[in-house]
Coordinates of N, CA and C (backbone and C1' of nucleotides) in Angstrom, one line a residue:
Chain A
X30 N -8.6 -13.2 -18.1 CA -7.9 -12.3 -19.0 C -8.8 -11.0 -19.3
X31 N -8.8 -10.1 -18.4 CA -9.5 -8.8 -18.5 C -8.9 -8.1 -19.8
X32 N -9.9 -7.7 -20.6 CA -9.4 -6.8 -21.8 C -9.0 -5.5 -21.3
X33 N -8.1 -4.9 -22.0 CA -7.5 -3.6 -21.7 C -8.6 -2.5 -22.4
X34 N -8.9 -1.5 -21.6 CA -9.9 -0.5 -22.0 C -9.0 0.4 -22.9
X35 N -9.7 0.9 -24.0 CA -9.0 1.7 -25.0 C -8.6 3.0 -24.4
X36 N -7.6 3.7 -25.1 CA -7.0 4.9 -24.6 C -8.1 6.0 -24.4
X37 N -8.9 6.2 -25.3 CA -10.0 7.2 -25.3 C -10.7 7.1 -23.9
X38 N -11.1 5.9 -23.6 CA -11.9 5.5 -22.4 C -11.1 5.9 -21.1
X39 N -9.8 5.6 -21.2 CA -8.9 5.9 -20.0 C -8.9 7.3 -19.8
X40 N -8.9 8.2 -20.8 CA -8.9 9.5 -20.7 C -10.1 10.1 -20.0
X41 N -11.2 9.4 -20.3 CA -12.6 9.8 -19.7 C -12.6 9.5 -18.3
X42 N -12.0 8.3 -18.0 CA -12.0 7.7 -16.7 C -11.1 8.6 -15.7
X43 N -9.9 8.9 -16.1 CA -9.1 9.7 -15.3 C -9.6 11.2 -15.3
X44 N -10.2 11.7 -16.2 CA -10.7 13.1 -16.2 C -12.0 13.1 -15.1
X45 N -12.6 11.9 -14.9 CA -13.8 11.7 -13.9 C -13.1 11.8 -12.6
X46 N -11.9 11.0 -12.4 CA -11.2 10.9 -11.1 C -10.8 12.4 -10.7
X47 N -10.2 13.1 -11.7 CA -9.7 14.4 -11.3 C -10.6 15.4 -11.1
X48 N -11.8 15.3 -11.7 CA -12.9 16.1 -11.4 C -13.4 15.9 -10.0
X49 N -13.6 14.7 -9.5 CA -14.0 14.4 -8.1 C -13.1 14.7 -7.1
X50 N -11.7 14.5 -7.5 CA -10.7 14.6 -6.4 C -9.3 15.4 -7.1
X51 N -9.4 16.6 -7.2 CA -8.4 17.2 -8.0 C -6.9 17.1 -7.5
X52 N -6.8 16.9 -6.1 CA -5.5 16.8 -5.4 C -5.6 15.5 -4.5
X53 N -5.5 14.4 -5.1 CA -5.6 13.1 -4.2 C -4.4 13.1 -3.4
X54 N -4.5 12.7 -2.1 CA -3.2 12.4 -1.1 C -3.4 11.1 -0.6
X55 N -2.2 10.6 -0.2 CA -2.2 9.3 0.6 C -2.8 9.7 1.9
X56 N -3.1 8.5 2.6 CA -3.7 8.8 4.0 C -2.7 8.3 5.2
X57 N -1.5 7.9 4.7 CA -0.5 7.6 5.7 C 0.1 8.8 6.4
X58 N -0.1 8.9 7.6 CA 0.6 10.1 8.3 C 2.1 10.1 8.5
X59 N 2.7 11.2 8.2 CA 4.2 11.3 8.3 C 4.6 12.8 8.3
X60 N 5.8 12.9 8.7 CA 6.3 14.3 9.0 C 7.5 14.5 8.3
X61 N 8.2 13.5 7.7 CA 9.4 13.7 6.9 C 9.7 12.4 6.1
X62 N 10.7 12.4 5.4 CA 11.0 11.3 4.5 C 11.2 10.0 5.4
X63 N 11.9 10.1 6.4 CA 12.0 8.9 7.1 C 10.7 8.2 7.7
X64 N 9.8 9.2 8.3 CA 8.7 8.6 8.9 C 7.8 8.2 7.7
X65 N 7.8 8.7 6.5 CA 7.1 8.3 5.5 C 7.5 6.8 5.0
X66 N 8.8 6.7 5.0 CA 9.4 5.4 4.7 C 9.0 4.3 5.7
X67 N 9.1 4.6 7.0 CA 8.7 3.7 8.1 C 7.3 3.4 7.9
X68 N 6.3 4.4 7.7 CA 4.9 4.3 7.7 C 4.6 3.3 6.6
X69 N 5.2 3.5 5.5 CA 4.8 2.6 4.4 C 5.3 1.1 4.6
X70 N 6.5 1.1 5.2 CA 7.0 -0.3 5.5 C 6.0 -1.0 6.5
X71 N 5.5 -0.2 7.5 CA 4.6 -0.8 8.5 C 3.2 -1.1 7.9
X72 N 2.9 -0.5 6.6 CA 1.6 -0.7 6.1 C 1.4 -2.0 5.4
X73 N 2.3 -2.9 5.3 CA 2.1 -4.1 4.6 C 1.1 -4.9 5.2
X74 N 0.2 -5.4 4.5 CA -0.9 -6.2 5.0 C -1.6 -5.6 6.3
X75 N -1.8 -4.3 6.2 CA -2.4 -3.6 7.4 C -3.2 -2.4 6.8
X76 N -4.3 -2.0 7.5 CA -4.9 -0.8 7.2 C -4.2 0.5 7.5
X77 N -4.2 1.5 6.7 CA -3.5 2.7 6.9 C -4.1 3.4 8.3
X78 N -5.4 3.2 8.5 CA -5.8 3.6 9.9 C -5.3 3.0 11.0
X79 N -5.1 1.7 10.9 CA -4.4 1.0 12.0 C -2.9 1.4 12.1
X80 N -2.3 1.8 11.0 CA -0.8 2.3 11.1 C -0.8 3.6 11.7
X81 N -1.7 4.5 11.2 CA -1.7 5.9 11.8 C -1.9 5.9 13.3
X82 N -2.8 5.0 13.8 CA -3.0 5.0 15.3 C -1.7 4.7 16.0
X83 N -0.9 3.8 15.5 CA 0.3 3.5 16.2 C 1.4 4.4 16.0
X84 N 1.5 5.0 14.8 CA 2.6 5.9 14.4 C 2.4 7.3 15.0
X85 N 1.1 7.7 15.3 CA 0.9 8.9 15.9 C 1.8 9.1 17.1
X86 N 1.8 8.2 18.0 CA 2.7 8.2 19.2 C 4.2 8.0 19.0
X87 N 4.2 6.9 18.1 CA 5.6 6.5 17.8 C 6.5 7.6 17.2
X88 N 6.0 8.4 16.3 CA 6.7 9.4 15.5 C 7.0 10.6 16.5
X89 N 6.2 10.8 17.6 CA 6.6 11.8 18.6 C 7.8 11.5 19.2
X90 N 8.1 10.2 19.4 CA 9.2 9.6 20.1 C 10.4 9.4 19.2
X91 N 10.2 8.8 18.1 CA 11.3 8.5 17.1 C 10.8 8.9 15.7
X92 N 11.3 10.1 15.3 CA 11.1 10.5 13.8 C 12.4 10.6 13.1
X93 N 13.5 10.1 13.6 CA 14.7 10.0 12.8 C 15.3 8.6 13.2
X94 N 16.2 8.3 12.2 CA 16.9 7.0 12.4 C 17.6 6.8 13.8
X95 N 18.2 7.9 14.3 CA 19.0 8.0 15.5 C 17.9 7.6 16.7
X96 N 16.8 8.3 16.6 CA 15.9 8.2 17.7 C 15.2 6.8 17.7
X97 N 15.1 6.2 16.5 CA 14.5 4.9 16.3 C 15.5 3.9 16.9
X98 N 16.8 4.0 16.7 CA 17.8 3.1 17.3 C 17.7 3.3 18.8
X99 N 17.7 4.4 19.3 CA 17.6 4.7 20.7 C 16.5 4.0 21.3
X100 N 15.3 4.0 20.7 CA 14.1 3.2 21.2 C 14.3 1.9 21.2
X101 N 14.8 1.4 20.1 CA 15.3 -0.2 20.2 C 14.1 -1.0 19.7
X102 N 14.5 -2.2 19.5 CA 13.5 -3.2 18.8 C 12.3 -3.4 19.8
X103 N 12.7 -3.8 21.1 CA 11.7 -4.1 22.1 C 10.7 -2.8 22.3
X104 N 11.3 -1.6 22.4 CA 10.5 -0.5 22.5 C 9.6 -0.3 21.3
X105 N 10.2 -0.5 20.3 CA 9.4 -0.3 18.9 C 8.2 -1.3 18.9
X106 N 8.3 -2.5 19.4 CA 7.2 -3.4 19.4 C 6.1 -3.0 20.2
X107 N 6.4 -2.4 21.3 CA 5.4 -1.9 22.2 C 4.4 -1.0 21.5
X108 N 5.0 -0.1 20.5 CA 4.2 0.8 19.8 C 3.5 0.1 18.6
X109 N 4.0 -0.9 18.0 CA 3.4 -1.4 16.8 C 2.7 -2.9 16.9
X110 N 2.6 -3.2 18.2 CA 2.1 -4.6 18.5 C 0.6 -4.7 17.9
X111 N 0.0 -3.6 17.8 CA -1.4 -3.8 17.3 C -1.5 -3.8 15.7
X112 N -0.3 -3.7 15.0 CA -0.2 -3.9 13.5 C 0.2 -5.3 13.3
X113 N -0.4 -5.9 12.3 CA 0.0 -7.2 12.0 C 1.6 -7.3 11.6
X114 N 2.0 -8.6 11.6 CA 3.5 -8.9 11.2 C 4.3 -8.0 11.9
X115 N 4.2 -7.8 13.2 CA 4.8 -6.7 14.0 C 6.4 -7.1 14.3
X116 N 6.6 -8.5 14.5 CA 7.9 -8.8 14.8 C 8.9 -8.6 13.6
X117 N 8.5 -9.1 12.4 CA 9.3 -8.8 11.2 C 9.4 -7.3 11.0
X118 N 8.4 -6.6 11.1 CA 8.4 -5.1 10.8 C 9.4 -4.3 11.8
X119 N 9.2 -4.7 13.2 CA 10.2 -4.2 14.1 C 11.6 -4.4 13.8
X120 N 11.9 -5.7 13.5 CA 13.4 -6.0 13.2 C 13.8 -5.2 11.9
X121 N 13.0 -5.2 11.0 CA 13.3 -4.5 9.7 C 13.5 -3.0 9.9
X122 N 12.6 -2.4 10.7 CA 12.9 -1.0 10.9 C 14.1 -0.6 11.6
X123 N 14.4 -1.3 12.7 CA 15.7 -1.1 13.5 C 16.9 -1.2 12.5
X124 N 16.9 -2.3 11.7 CA 18.0 -2.5 10.9 C 18.1 -1.6 9.7
X125 N 17.0 -1.2 9.3 CA 16.9 -0.1 8.1 C 17.4 1.1 8.7
X126 N 17.1 1.6 10.0 CA 17.6 2.8 10.6 C 19.1 2.7 10.7
X127 N 19.6 1.7 11.0 CA 21.1 1.6 11.1 C 21.7 1.7 9.9
X128 N 21.2 1.1 8.8 CA 21.7 1.2 7.4 C 21.6 2.6 6.9
X129 N 20.5 3.3 7.2 CA 20.5 4.7 6.7 C 21.6 5.5 7.3
X130 N 21.9 5.3 8.6 CA 23.0 6.1 9.2 C 24.4 5.6 8.7
X131 N 24.5 4.3 8.6 CA 25.8 3.9 8.0 C 26.1 4.0 6.5
X132 N 25.1 3.9 5.7 CA 25.4 3.9 4.2 C 24.8 5.1 3.5
X133 N 23.9 5.8 4.1 CA 23.3 7.0 3.4 C 23.3 8.3 4.2
X134 N 24.1 8.5 5.2 CA 24.4 9.7 5.9 C 23.1 10.1 6.7
X135 N 22.3 9.0 7.0 CA 21.1 9.4 7.8 C 20.0 9.8 6.9
X136 N 20.1 9.9 5.7 CA 19.1 10.4 4.8 C 18.3 9.2 4.1
X137 N 17.1 9.5 3.7 CA 16.4 8.4 2.9 C 16.8 8.6 1.3
X138 N 17.6 7.5 0.8 CA 18.0 7.8 -0.5 C 16.8 7.9 -1.6
X139 N 17.1 8.4 -2.6 CA 16.1 8.8 -3.7 C 16.1 7.9 -4.9
X140 N 16.8 6.8 -4.9 CA 16.7 5.9 -6.1 C 16.1 4.6 -5.6
X141 N 15.5 3.9 -6.6 CA 14.9 2.6 -6.2 C 16.0 1.6 -5.8
X142 N 17.0 1.7 -6.6 CA 18.2 0.7 -6.3 C 18.7 0.8 -4.7
X143 N 18.8 2.0 -4.4 CA 19.3 2.2 -3.0 C 18.2 1.8 -2.0
X144 N 17.0 2.2 -2.2 CA 15.9 2.1 -1.3 C 15.6 0.6 -1.1
X145 N 15.7 -0.2 -2.2 CA 15.6 -1.7 -2.0 C 16.7 -2.4 -1.4
X146 N 17.7 -1.7 -1.1 CA 18.8 -2.4 -0.3 C 18.4 -2.5 1.2
X147 N 17.3 -1.7 1.5 CA 16.9 -1.6 2.9 C 16.0 -2.8 3.2
X148 N 16.2 -3.4 4.4 CA 15.3 -4.4 4.8 C 13.9 -4.1 5.0
X149 N 13.0 -4.9 4.5 CA 11.5 -4.7 4.4 C 11.1 -3.6 3.5
X150 N 12.0 -3.2 2.6 CA 11.7 -2.5 1.5 C 11.8 -3.0 0.2
X151 N 10.7 -3.4 -0.4 CA 10.6 -4.0 -1.8 C 10.3 -3.0 -2.8
X152 N 10.0 -3.5 -4.0 CA 9.7 -2.5 -5.1 C 8.5 -1.6 -4.9
X153 N 7.4 -2.1 -4.2 CA 6.3 -1.5 -4.0 C 6.5 -0.3 -3.1
X154 N 7.1 -0.6 -1.9 CA 7.4 0.4 -0.8 C 8.3 1.5 -1.5
X155 N 9.3 1.0 -2.2 CA 10.3 2.2 -2.8 C 9.4 2.9 -3.7
X156 N 8.6 2.4 -4.6 CA 7.9 3.3 -5.5 C 7.0 4.2 -4.9
X157 N 6.4 3.9 -3.7 CA 5.4 4.8 -3.0 C 6.4 6.0 -2.4
X158 N 7.6 5.8 -2.0 CA 8.5 6.8 -1.4 C 8.9 7.7 -2.6
X159 N 9.2 7.1 -3.7 CA 9.7 7.7 -4.9 C 8.6 8.7 -5.4
X160 N 7.4 8.1 -5.4 CA 6.2 8.9 -5.9 C 5.9 10.2 -4.9
X161 N 5.7 9.8 -3.6 CA 5.1 10.8 -2.8 C 6.1 11.6 -2.2
X162 N 7.3 11.3 -2.0 CA 8.3 12.3 -1.4 C 9.3 13.0 -2.5
X163 N 9.7 12.1 -3.5 CA 10.6 12.6 -4.4 C 9.9 13.0 -5.7
X164 N 8.6 12.7 -5.9 CA 7.9 13.0 -7.0 C 8.5 12.6 -8.3
X165 N 8.9 11.3 -8.1 CA 9.4 10.6 -9.4 C 8.1 9.9 -10.0
X166 N 8.2 9.6 -11.3 CA 7.0 8.9 -12.0 C 7.1 7.3 -11.7
X167 N 6.8 6.9 -10.4 CA 7.0 5.7 -10.1 C 5.5 5.0 -9.7
X168 N 5.1 4.0 -10.3 CA 3.7 3.5 -9.9 C 3.8 2.3 -9.0
X169 N 3.4 2.5 -7.9 CA 3.4 1.3 -6.8 C 2.2 0.6 -7.0
X170 N 2.1 -0.7 -7.2 CA 1.1 -1.6 -7.3 C 0.8 -2.3 -5.9
X171 N -0.1 -1.9 -5.2 CA -0.5 -2.6 -4.1 C -1.8 -3.5 -4.3
X172 N -2.3 -4.0 -3.2 CA -3.5 -4.9 -3.4 C -4.7 -4.3 -3.9
X173 N -4.9 -2.9 -3.7 CA -6.0 -2.2 -4.2 C -5.9 -2.0 -5.7
X174 N -4.6 -1.6 -6.1 CA -4.4 -1.2 -7.5 C -4.4 -2.4 -8.4
X175 N -3.8 -3.5 -7.9 CA -3.8 -4.8 -8.7 C -5.3 -5.2 -8.8
X176 N -6.1 -5.1 -7.8 CA -7.5 -5.5 -8.0 C -8.3 -4.6 -8.9
X177 N -8.2 -3.3 -8.8 CA -8.8 -2.3 -9.6 C -8.3 -2.4 -11.1
X178 N -7.0 -2.5 -11.2 CA -6.6 -2.5 -12.5 C -7.1 -3.6 -13.3
X179 N -7.1 -4.9 -12.8 CA -7.7 -6.0 -13.4 C -9.2 -6.0 -13.5
X180 N -9.9 -5.6 -12.6 CA -11.3 -5.7 -12.5 C -11.8 -4.7 -13.6
X181 N -11.4 -3.5 -13.6 CA -12.0 -2.4 -14.5 C -11.5 -2.5 -15.8
X182 N -10.3 -3.0 -16.1 CA -9.7 -3.0 -17.4 C -8.9 -1.8 -17.6
X183 N -8.6 -1.0 -16.5 CA -7.7 0.1 -16.6 C -6.3 -0.3 -16.8
X184 N -5.9 -1.2 -16.0 CA -4.5 -1.7 -16.0 C -4.4 -3.3 -15.8
X185 N -4.8 -4.1 -16.7 CA -4.7 -5.6 -16.4 C -3.3 -6.2 -16.5
X186 N -3.1 -7.2 -15.6 CA -1.8 -7.8 -15.7 C -1.8 -9.0 -14.7
X187 N -1.0 -9.9 -15.0 CA -1.1 -11.3 -14.3 C -0.4 -11.2 -13.0
X188 N 0.5 -10.3 -12.8 CA 1.2 -10.0 -11.6 C 1.4 -8.5 -11.4
X189 N 2.1 -8.1 -10.2 CA 2.2 -6.7 -10.0 C 3.1 -5.9 -10.9
X190 N 4.2 -6.6 -11.4 CA 5.0 -6.0 -12.4 C 4.3 -5.6 -13.8
X191 N 3.4 -6.6 -14.1 CA 2.6 -6.4 -15.4 C 1.7 -5.2 -15.3
X192 N 1.0 -5.1 -14.0 CA 0.1 -4.0 -13.9 C 0.8 -2.7 -13.8
X193 N 2.0 -2.7 -13.2 CA 2.8 -1.5 -13.1 C 3.2 -1.0 -14.5
X194 N 3.4 -1.8 -15.3 CA 3.9 -1.6 -16.8 C 2.6 -1.1 -17.5
X195 N 1.5 -1.8 -17.2 CA 0.3 -1.3 -17.8 C -0.1 0.1 -17.5
X196 N 0.0 0.4 -16.3 CA -0.3 1.7 -15.9 C 0.7 2.8 -16.5
X197 N 2.0 2.4 -16.5 CA 2.9 3.4 -17.2 C 2.6 3.6 -18.8
X198 N 2.3 2.5 -19.3 CA 2.0 2.3 -20.8 C 0.7 3.0 -21.2
X199 N -0.3 3.0 -20.3 CA -1.7 3.2 -20.9 C -2.3 4.4 -20.2
X200 N -2.0 4.8 -19.1 CA -2.5 6.0 -18.4 C -2.0 7.2 -19.1
X201 N -2.9 8.1 -19.5 CA -2.5 9.4 -20.1 C -1.5 10.1 -19.2
X202 N -0.5 10.6 -20.0 CA 0.6 11.2 -19.3 C 0.2 12.3 -18.2
X203 N -0.8 13.0 -18.6 CA -1.1 14.1 -17.7 C -1.6 13.7 -16.3
X204 N -2.1 12.3 -16.3 CA -2.6 11.7 -15.2 C -1.7 10.6 -14.5
X205 N -0.6 10.6 -14.9 CA 0.4 9.6 -14.4 C 0.7 10.0 -12.8
X206 N 1.0 11.4 -12.6 CA 1.3 11.7 -11.3 C 0.4 11.4 -10.2
X207 N -0.8 11.5 -10.4 CA -1.8 11.3 -9.4 C -2.6 10.0 -9.5
X208 N -2.2 9.1 -10.5 CA -3.0 8.0 -10.8 C -2.8 6.9 -9.6
X209 N -1.7 6.9 -8.9 CA -1.4 6.0 -7.7 C -2.6 6.3 -6.7
X210 N -2.8 7.5 -6.3 CA -3.7 7.8 -5.3 C -5.2 7.7 -5.7
X211 N -5.3 8.1 -7.0 CA -6.8 7.9 -7.4 C -7.2 6.4 -7.5
X212 N -6.3 5.7 -7.9 CA -6.6 4.2 -7.9 C -6.8 3.7 -6.6
X213 N -5.8 4.1 -5.8 CA -5.9 3.4 -4.4 C -7.1 3.8 -3.7
X214 N -7.5 5.1 -3.7 CA -8.7 5.5 -3.0 C -10.0 5.0 -3.6
X215 N -10.0 4.7 -5.0 CA -11.1 4.2 -5.6 C -11.2 2.7 -5.1
X216 N -10.2 2.1 -4.9 CA -10.1 0.6 -4.4 C -10.5 0.6 -2.9
X217 N -10.2 1.5 -2.2 CA -10.4 1.5 -0.8 C -11.9 1.7 -0.5
X218 N -12.4 2.8 -1.2 CA -13.9 3.2 -0.8 C -14.9 2.9 -1.8
X219 N -14.6 2.4 -3.1 CA -15.7 2.1 -4.0 C -15.5 0.8 -4.5
X220 N -14.4 0.4 -5.1 CA -14.1 -0.8 -5.8 C -13.4 -1.6 -4.8
X221 N -14.3 -2.0 -3.6 CA -13.7 -2.8 -2.6 C -13.7 -4.3 -3.0
X222 N -12.8 -4.9 -2.1 CA -12.6 -6.3 -2.5 C -13.8 -7.1 -2.5
X223 N -14.5 -7.1 -1.4 CA -15.6 -8.1 -1.2 C -17.0 -7.5 -1.8
X224 N -17.4 -6.4 -1.5 CA -18.7 -5.9 -1.8 C -18.6 -4.6 -2.6
X225 N -18.1 -4.6 -3.7 CA -17.8 -3.3 -4.5 C -19.1 -2.5 -4.6
X226 N -19.0 -1.1 -4.3 CA -20.1 -0.3 -4.5 C -20.4 0.2 -5.8
X227 N -20.7 -0.7 -6.7 CA -20.8 -0.3 -8.0 C -22.0 0.7 -8.2
X228 N -22.9 0.7 -7.3 CA -24.1 1.6 -7.4 C -23.6 3.0 -7.4
X229 N -22.5 3.4 -6.7 CA -22.2 4.8 -6.5 C -20.8 4.9 -7.2
X230 N -20.4 4.1 -8.1 CA -19.1 4.2 -8.8 C -19.1 5.2 -9.9
X231 N -18.1 6.2 -9.8 CA -18.1 7.3 -10.7 C -17.5 6.8 -12.1
X232 N -17.1 5.7 -12.3 CA -16.6 5.2 -13.6 C -17.4 4.0 -14.1
X233 N -18.5 3.9 -13.5 CA -19.3 2.6 -13.8 C -19.6 2.4 -15.3
X234 N -19.9 3.6 -16.0 CA -20.1 3.5 -17.3 C -19.2 2.9 -18.3
X235 N -17.9 2.8 -17.9 CA -16.9 2.3 -18.7 C -16.3 1.0 -18.1
X236 N -16.5 0.6 -17.0 CA -16.1 -0.6 -16.3 C -16.4 -1.9 -17.0
X237 N -15.3 -2.7 -17.0 CA -15.5 -4.0 -17.6 C -16.0 -5.2 -16.7
X238 N -16.1 -4.8 -15.3 CA -16.4 -5.8 -14.3 C -17.9 -6.2 -14.6
X239 N -18.1 -7.5 -14.7 CA -19.5 -7.8 -15.0 C -20.6 -7.6 -13.8
X240 N -20.1 -7.6 -12.6 CA -21.1 -7.4 -11.5 C -21.3 -5.9 -11.2
X241 N -21.9 -5.2 -12.3 CA -22.1 -3.8 -12.1 C -23.6 -3.5 -11.9
X242 N -24.2 -4.4 -11.2 CA -25.5 -4.2 -10.9 C -26.0 -3.8 -9.5
X243 N -24.9 -3.8 -8.5 CA -25.2 -3.6 -7.2 C -25.7 -2.3 -6.8
Chain B
dA29 P 2.2 -21.4 -6.7 O5' 2.8 -21.8 -5.4 C5' 3.3 -23.1 -5.0 C4' 3.7 -23.3 -3.6 C3' 2.6 -22.8 -2.6 O3' 2.7 -23.7 -1.5 C1' 4.4 -21.5 -2.2
dT30 P 1.6 -23.6 -0.4 O5' 2.5 -23.2 1.0 C5' 3.7 -22.6 0.8 C4' 4.3 -22.4 2.2 C3' 3.4 -21.9 3.3 O3' 3.9 -22.4 4.5 C1' 4.7 -20.1 2.7
dC31 P 3.1 -22.2 5.9 O5' 3.7 -21.0 6.6 C5' 5.1 -21.1 7.1 C4' 5.6 -19.7 7.4 C3' 4.7 -18.9 8.5 O3' 5.5 -18.8 9.5 C1' 5.1 -17.5 6.7
dC32 P 5.0 -18.4 11.0 O5' 4.8 -16.7 11.0 C5' 6.2 -16.1 10.9 C4' 5.9 -14.5 10.6 C3' 4.8 -14.0 11.6 O3' 5.4 -12.8 12.3 C1' 4.4 -13.4 9.2
dC33 P 5.1 -12.6 13.8 O5' 3.6 -12.4 13.9 C5' 3.0 -11.0 14.0 C4' 1.6 -11.0 13.7 C3' 0.6 -11.9 14.4 O3' -0.4 -11.3 15.2 C1' 0.0 -11.5 12.3
dG34 P -1.0 -11.6 16.5 O5' -1.8 -10.5 17.1 C5' -1.1 -9.2 17.2 C4' -1.9 -8.1 16.6 C3' -3.4 -8.2 17.2 O3' -3.7 -6.7 17.4 C1' -3.4 -8.1 14.8
dA35 P -4.9 -6.5 18.2 O5' -5.9 -5.6 17.2 C5' -5.4 -4.5 16.7 C4' -6.3 -3.9 15.4 C3' -7.7 -3.7 16.0 O3' -8.3 -2.6 15.4 C1' -7.4 -5.1 14.0
dG36 P -9.5 -2.0 15.9 O5' -10.5 -2.1 14.7 C5' -10.1 -1.6 13.5 C4' -10.8 -2.1 12.2 C3' -12.4 -2.1 12.6 O3' -13.0 -1.4 11.5 C1' -11.7 -4.2 11.6
dG37 P -14.6 -1.1 11.6 O5' -15.1 -2.0 10.4 C5' -14.4 -2.0 9.1 C4' -15.1 -3.0 8.2 C3' -16.6 -3.1 8.3 O3' -17.1 -3.3 6.9 C1' -15.6 -5.3 8.7
dG38 P -18.7 -3.0 6.7 O5' -19.1 -4.6 6.4 C5' -18.5 -5.2 5.2 C4' -18.9 -6.6 5.2 C3' -20.4 -6.8 5.2 O3' -20.9 -7.9 4.3 C1' -19.3 -8.0 7.0
Chain C
dC18 P -13.8 -19.0 15.2 O5' -14.3 -19.4 13.8 C5' -15.7 -20.0 13.6 C4' -16.4 -19.2 12.5 C3' -15.4 -18.9 11.3 O3' -15.2 -19.9 10.4 C1' -17.2 -17.2 11.8
dC19 P -14.0 -20.3 9.6 O5' -14.0 -19.1 8.5 C5' -15.2 -19.1 7.6 C4' -15.0 -17.7 6.9 C3' -13.7 -17.6 6.1 O3' -13.9 -17.3 4.7 C1' -14.2 -15.6 7.4
dC20 P -12.8 -17.1 3.8 O5' -12.6 -15.5 3.5 C5' -13.7 -14.8 3.2 C4' -13.3 -13.4 3.2 C3' -12.1 -13.0 2.5 O3' -12.3 -12.0 1.6 C1' -12.0 -12.0 4.7
dT21 P -11.3 -11.6 0.4 O5' -10.6 -10.3 1.0 C5' -11.4 -9.2 1.4 C4' -10.6 -8.1 2.2 C3' -9.2 -7.8 1.6 O3' -9.3 -6.5 1.2 C1' -9.2 -8.2 4.0
dC22 P -7.9 -5.8 0.5 O5' -7.3 -5.1 1.7 C5' -8.1 -4.1 2.3 C4' -7.3 -3.5 3.5 C3' -5.9 -3.0 3.2 O3' -5.6 -1.8 3.9 C1' -5.7 -4.7 4.8
dT23 P -5.6 -0.5 3.3 O5' -4.4 -0.4 2.3 C5' -3.0 -0.7 2.7 C4' -2.2 -1.1 1.4 C3' -0.7 -1.3 1.7 O3' -0.3 -2.2 0.7 C1' -0.9 0.5 0.3
dG24 P -0.4 -3.8 1.0 O5' 1.0 -4.3 1.3 C5' 2.0 -4.4 0.3 C4' 3.5 -4.5 0.7 C3' 4.5 -4.8 -0.3 O3' 5.6 -4.3 0.0 C1' 4.2 -6.7 1.1
dG25 P 7.1 -4.5 -0.7 O5' 7.7 -5.4 0.1 C5' 8.2 -5.3 1.4 C4' 8.8 -6.4 2.2 C3' 10.1 -6.8 1.2 O3' 11.1 -6.9 2.0 C1' 8.7 -8.7 1.8
dA26 P 12.6 -7.4 1.4 O5' 12.7 -8.8 1.9 C5' 12.8 -9.1 3.4 C4' 12.8 -10.6 3.6 C3' 14.0 -11.3 3.0 O3' 14.6 -12.0 4.0 C1' 11.8 -12.3 2.6
dT27 P 15.9 -12.8 3.6 O5' 15.4 -14.3 3.3 C5' 14.9 -15.0 4.5 C4' 14.2 -16.4 3.9 C3' 15.1 -17.2 3.1 O3' 15.7 -18.2 3.8 C1' 12.7 -17.1 2.4

DNA sequence: ATCCCGAGGG
DNA sequence: CCCTCTGGAT
């Protein structure tokens, strides 16, 4: 049960994030809403570096639902074989492309309810698309944010839904828009799962994680 | 609770 | 070798 950091401390923490990285961006490469949606779906349990390596070539060939269908499941597998869980992902992306054409006029829908009707698109993936493409106030909780939220006390919660609520409830309003990428980049490069780099952590002064001696 | 599932890092 | 990576469906 990690305690929740007080609001005044959260303001200091996010001010520090904002100072270090005024305009944080995601690192998944994409050229339009469709390629963003596909890239996020492919990124489940995979590094974005690995996803980018595969999608760089893939999106030159298939950057629309129509082209993805033309490529086909077997053709798609050839491109994403190096990413984990590739059979499920290939099947989902093909079915998702067909559904976009049949149900949404070939466009990526802008509501969570519509997005989550697509195969391979759950609440987390939908929230990433809503935040990054449509600039909606949606907080996607991935493995990094779940870990960072609980470890630091920024947004503790027993599951992803609880952490999502904690972010919405406790992160100062002026920082909500960029909170997702600040937290994810912090988790990826500083507050790593195995050997967190507490020695160079910019928010170490306020963190509740006991192993802040490294 | 389990399965999917390869690449990269320590 | 073992652990982790912007999860989702069953």
